[in-house]
Amino acid sequence: MMFDRHTYNPVYDYTKLRGRVKEKLGTDGAFAKALGRTANYMTRIFQNKTALDSKDILRACEVLDIEPEDIGLYFFTQKVH
């Protein structure tokens, strides 16, 4: 499991989420727009510089047709060495 060395926050692997975004919406920009966020905000999420809040996660599930039981796979898979 990897942690950010400055904050000791877990580092998440968003590969599965990004694949779903491409499959359903095509681009990260379209995903950001669907969440009512900026493309810059999504870049920071995918770079593990900030975290999605619970409202964003629930909205993303609606937009991307992610089942509640799959939230962990898409949003909380931690990177490993």
CSV table of N, CA and C in Angstrom, one decimal:
chain,number,residue,atom,x,y,z
A,1,MET,N,0.8,-1.2,0.0
A,1,MET,CA,0.0,0.0,0.0
A,1,MET,C,0.9,1.2,0.0
A,2,MET,N,0.5,2.2,-0.8
A,2,MET,CA,1.3,3.4,-0.9
A,2,MET,C,0.6,4.6,-0.2
A,3,PHE,N,1.4,5.4,0.5
A,3,PHE,CA,0.9,6.6,1.1
A,3,PHE,C,1.7,7.8,0.6
A,4,ASP,N,1.0,9.0,0.5
A,4,ASP,CA,1.7,10.2,0.2
A,4,ASP,C,2.7,10.5,1.4
A,5,ARG,N,3.9,10.7,1.1
A,5,ARG,CA,4.9,10.8,2.1
A,5,ARG,C,4.8,12.1,2.9
A,6,HIS,N,4.1,13.1,2.5
A,6,HIS,CA,3.9,14.3,3.2
A,6,HIS,C,2.7,14.3,4.1
A,7,THR,N,1.7,13.6,3.7
A,7,THR,CA,0.4,13.7,4.5
A,7,THR,C,0.0,12.3,5.1
A,8,TYR,N,0.7,11.3,4.6
A,8,TYR,CA,0.4,9.9,5.0
A,8,TYR,C,-1.1,9.5,4.6
A,9,ASN,N,-1.5,10.2,3.5
A,9,ASN,CA,-2.8,9.8,3.0
A,9,ASN,C,-2.6,8.7,2.0
A,10,PRO,N,-3.6,7.7,1.9
A,10,PRO,CA,-3.4,6.7,0.9
A,10,PRO,C,-3.4,7.2,-0.5
A,11,VAL,N,-2.7,6.6,-1.4
A,11,VAL,CA,-2.6,6.9,-2.8
A,11,VAL,C,-3.5,5.9,-3.6
A,12,TYR,N,-4.5,6.5,-4.3
A,12,TYR,CA,-5.4,5.6,-4.9
A,12,TYR,C,-5.1,5.4,-6.4
A,13,ASP,N,-5.5,4.2,-6.9
A,13,ASP,CA,-5.3,3.8,-8.3
A,13,ASP,C,-6.6,4.0,-9.0
A,14,TYR,N,-6.7,5.0,-9.8
A,14,TYR,CA,-8.0,5.3,-10.5
A,14,TYR,C,-8.1,4.7,-11.9
A,15,THR,N,-7.3,3.7,-12.2
A,15,THR,CA,-7.3,3.1,-13.5
A,15,THR,C,-8.6,2.6,-13.9
A,16,LYS,N,-9.3,1.9,-13.0
A,16,LYS,CA,-10.6,1.4,-13.3
A,16,LYS,C,-11.6,2.5,-13.6
A,17,LEU,N,-11.6,3.5,-12.7
A,17,LEU,CA,-12.5,4.7,-12.9
A,17,LEU,C,-12.2,5.4,-14.2
A,18,ARG,N,-11.0,5.6,-14.5
A,18,ARG,CA,-10.7,6.3,-15.8
A,18,ARG,C,-11.1,5.5,-17.0
A,19,GLY,N,-11.0,4.2,-16.9
A,19,GLY,CA,-11.5,3.3,-18.0
A,19,GLY,C,-13.0,3.5,-18.1
A,20,ARG,N,-13.7,3.5,-17.0
A,20,ARG,CA,-15.2,3.7,-17.1
A,20,ARG,C,-15.6,5.0,-17.6
A,21,VAL,N,-14.8,6.1,-17.3
A,21,VAL,CA,-15.0,7.4,-17.8
A,21,VAL,C,-14.9,7.4,-19.3
A,22,LYS,N,-13.8,6.8,-19.8
A,22,LYS,CA,-13.6,6.7,-21.3
A,22,LYS,C,-14.7,5.9,-22.0
A,23,GLU,N,-15.1,4.8,-21.3
A,23,GLU,CA,-16.2,4.0,-21.9
A,23,GLU,C,-17.5,4.7,-22.0
A,24,LYS,N,-17.9,5.4,-20.9
A,24,LYS,CA,-19.2,6.1,-20.8
A,24,LYS,C,-19.3,7.5,-21.4
A,25,LEU,N,-18.2,8.3,-21.2
A,25,LEU,CA,-18.2,9.7,-21.6
A,25,LEU,C,-17.2,10.1,-22.6
A,26,GLY,N,-16.1,9.3,-22.7
A,26,GLY,CA,-15.1,9.6,-23.7
A,26,GLY,C,-13.9,10.4,-23.1
A,27,THR,N,-14.1,11.4,-22.4
A,27,THR,CA,-13.0,12.3,-21.9
A,27,THR,C,-13.2,12.6,-20.4
A,28,ASP,N,-12.0,12.9,-19.8
A,28,ASP,CA,-12.1,13.4,-18.4
A,28,ASP,C,-12.8,14.8,-18.3
A,29,GLY,N,-12.7,15.6,-19.4
A,29,GLY,CA,-13.4,16.9,-19.4
A,29,GLY,C,-14.9,16.7,-19.4
A,30,ALA,N,-15.4,15.7,-20.1
A,30,ALA,CA,-16.8,15.4,-20.1
A,30,ALA,C,-17.3,14.9,-18.7
A,31,PHE,N,-16.4,14.1,-18.1
A,31,PHE,CA,-16.7,13.6,-16.8
A,31,PHE,C,-16.8,14.8,-15.8
A,32,ALA,N,-15.8,15.7,-15.8
A,32,ALA,CA,-15.8,16.9,-15.0
A,32,ALA,C,-17.1,17.7,-15.1
A,33,LYS,N,-17.4,17.9,-16.4
A,33,LYS,CA,-18.6,18.7,-16.7
A,33,LYS,C,-19.9,18.0,-16.1
A,34,ALA,N,-20.0,16.7,-16.2
A,34,ALA,CA,-21.1,15.9,-15.7
A,34,ALA,C,-21.2,16.0,-14.2
A,35,LEU,N,-20.0,16.2,-13.5
A,35,LEU,CA,-20.0,16.4,-12.1
A,35,LEU,C,-20.2,17.8,-11.6
A,36,GLY,N,-20.2,18.7,-12.6
A,36,GLY,CA,-20.3,20.1,-12.2
A,36,GLY,C,-18.9,20.6,-11.7
A,37,ARG,N,-17.8,20.0,-12.2
A,37,ARG,CA,-16.5,20.4,-11.7
A,37,ARG,C,-15.7,20.8,-12.9
A,38,THR,N,-14.5,21.3,-12.7
A,38,THR,CA,-13.6,21.7,-13.7
A,38,THR,C,-12.7,20.6,-14.1
A,39,ALA,N,-12.1,20.7,-15.3
A,39,ALA,CA,-11.2,19.6,-15.8
A,39,ALA,C,-9.9,19.7,-14.9
A,40,ASN,N,-9.5,20.8,-14.4
A,40,ASN,CA,-8.4,20.9,-13.5
A,40,ASN,C,-8.6,20.2,-12.2
A,41,TYR,N,-9.8,20.3,-11.7
A,41,TYR,CA,-10.2,19.6,-10.5
A,41,TYR,C,-10.0,18.1,-10.7
A,42,MET,N,-10.5,17.6,-11.8
A,42,MET,CA,-10.4,16.1,-12.1
A,42,MET,C,-8.9,15.7,-12.3
A,43,THR,N,-8.1,16.5,-12.9
A,43,THR,CA,-6.7,16.2,-13.0
A,43,THR,C,-6.1,16.1,-11.6
A,44,ARG,N,-6.5,17.0,-10.7
A,44,ARG,CA,-5.9,16.9,-9.3
A,44,ARG,C,-6.4,15.6,-8.6
A,45,ILE,N,-7.6,15.2,-8.9
A,45,ILE,CA,-8.1,13.9,-8.3
A,45,ILE,C,-7.3,12.8,-8.8
A,46,PHE,N,-7.1,12.7,-10.1
A,46,PHE,CA,-6.4,11.6,-10.7
A,46,PHE,C,-5.0,11.5,-10.4
A,47,GLN,N,-4.4,12.7,-10.0
A,47,GLN,CA,-3.0,12.8,-9.6
A,47,GLN,C,-2.9,12.6,-8.1
A,48,ASN,N,-4.0,12.3,-7.4
A,48,ASN,CA,-4.0,12.1,-5.9
A,48,ASN,C,-3.5,13.3,-5.2
A,49,LYS,N,-3.8,14.5,-5.7
A,49,LYS,CA,-3.5,15.8,-5.0
A,49,LYS,C,-4.7,16.3,-4.2
A,50,THR,N,-5.8,15.8,-4.5
A,50,THR,CA,-7.0,16.1,-3.7
A,50,THR,C,-7.9,14.9,-3.8
A,51,ALA,N,-9.0,14.8,-2.9
A,51,ALA,CA,-9.8,13.7,-2.9
A,51,ALA,C,-11.3,14.0,-3.3
A,52,LEU,N,-11.9,13.1,-3.9
A,52,LEU,CA,-13.3,13.3,-4.2
A,52,LEU,C,-14.1,13.3,-2.9
A,53,ASP,N,-15.1,14.2,-2.9
A,53,ASP,CA,-16.0,14.1,-1.7
A,53,ASP,C,-17.1,13.2,-1.9
A,54,SER,N,-17.9,12.9,-0.9
A,54,SER,CA,-19.0,11.9,-1.0
A,54,SER,C,-20.0,12.3,-2.1
A,55,LYS,N,-20.3,13.6,-2.2
A,55,LYS,CA,-21.3,14.0,-3.2
A,55,LYS,C,-20.8,13.7,-4.6
A,56,ASP,N,-19.5,14.0,-4.8
A,56,ASP,CA,-18.9,13.7,-6.2
A,56,ASP,C,-18.9,12.2,-6.5
A,57,ILE,N,-18.7,11.4,-5.5
A,57,ILE,CA,-18.7,9.9,-5.7
A,57,ILE,C,-20.1,9.5,-6.0
A,58,LEU,N,-21.1,9.9,-5.3
A,58,LEU,CA,-22.5,9.5,-5.6
A,58,LEU,C,-22.9,10.0,-7.0
A,59,ARG,N,-22.5,11.2,-7.3
A,59,ARG,CA,-22.9,11.7,-8.7
A,59,ARG,C,-22.2,10.9,-9.7
A,60,ALA,N,-20.9,10.6,-9.5
A,60,ALA,CA,-20.1,9.8,-10.5
A,60,ALA,C,-20.8,8.5,-10.7
A,61,CYS,N,-21.3,7.9,-9.6
A,61,CYS,CA,-21.9,6.6,-9.7
A,61,CYS,C,-23.2,6.7,-10.6
A,62,GLU,N,-23.9,7.8,-10.5
A,62,GLU,CA,-25.1,8.0,-11.3
A,62,GLU,C,-24.7,8.1,-12.8
A,63,VAL,N,-23.7,9.0,-13.0
A,63,VAL,CA,-23.3,9.3,-14.4
A,63,VAL,C,-22.6,8.1,-15.1
A,64,LEU,N,-21.9,7.3,-14.3
A,64,LEU,CA,-21.1,6.2,-14.9
A,64,LEU,C,-21.8,4.9,-14.8
A,65,ASP,N,-23.0,4.8,-14.2
A,65,ASP,CA,-23.7,3.6,-14.0
A,65,ASP,C,-22.9,2.6,-13.1
A,66,ILE,N,-22.3,3.1,-12.0
A,66,ILE,CA,-21.6,2.3,-11.1
A,66,ILE,C,-22.5,1.9,-10.0
A,67,GLU,N,-22.6,0.6,-9.7
A,67,GLU,CA,-23.4,0.0,-8.6
A,67,GLU,C,-22.8,0.4,-7.3
A,68,PRO,N,-23.6,0.6,-6.3
A,68,PRO,CA,-23.1,0.9,-4.9
A,68,PRO,C,-22.0,-0.1,-4.4
A,69,GLU,N,-22.3,-1.4,-4.7
A,69,GLU,CA,-21.3,-2.4,-4.2
A,69,GLU,C,-20.0,-2.3,-4.9
A,70,ASP,N,-19.9,-1.6,-6.0
A,70,ASP,CA,-18.6,-1.4,-6.7
A,70,ASP,C,-17.8,-0.2,-6.4
A,71,ILE,N,-18.4,0.7,-5.5
A,71,ILE,CA,-17.7,2.0,-5.2
A,71,ILE,C,-16.3,1.8,-4.8
A,72,GLY,N,-16.0,0.8,-4.0
A,72,GLY,CA,-14.6,0.5,-3.5
A,72,GLY,C,-13.7,0.2,-4.6
A,73,LEU,N,-14.1,-0.5,-5.6
A,73,LEU,CA,-13.3,-0.9,-6.8
A,73,LEU,C,-12.9,0.4,-7.6
A,74,TYR,N,-13.8,1.3,-7.7
A,74,TYR,CA,-13.6,2.4,-8.6
A,74,TYR,C,-12.9,3.6,-7.9
A,75,PHE,N,-13.2,3.8,-6.6
A,75,PHE,CA,-12.8,5.0,-5.9
A,75,PHE,C,-11.8,4.8,-4.7
A,76,PHE,N,-11.6,3.5,-4.3
A,76,PHE,CA,-10.8,3.3,-3.1
A,76,PHE,C,-9.8,2.2,-3.3
A,77,THR,N,-9.4,1.8,-4.5
A,77,THR,CA,-8.4,0.9,-4.7
A,77,THR,C,-7.0,1.6,-4.5
A,78,GLN,N,-6.3,1.1,-3.6
A,78,GLN,CA,-5.0,1.7,-3.3
A,78,GLN,C,-3.9,1.2,-4.1
A,79,LYS,N,-3.0,2.1,-4.5
A,79,LYS,CA,-1.8,1.7,-5.3
A,79,LYS,C,-0.9,0.9,-4.3
A,80,VAL,N,-0.2,-0.1,-4.9
A,80,VAL,CA,0.7,-0.9,-4.2
A,80,VAL,C,2.1,-0.8,-4.9
A,81,HIS,N,3.1,-1.0,-4.1
A,81,HIS,CA,4.5,-1.0,-4.7
A,81,HIS,C,4.7,-2.0,-5.8
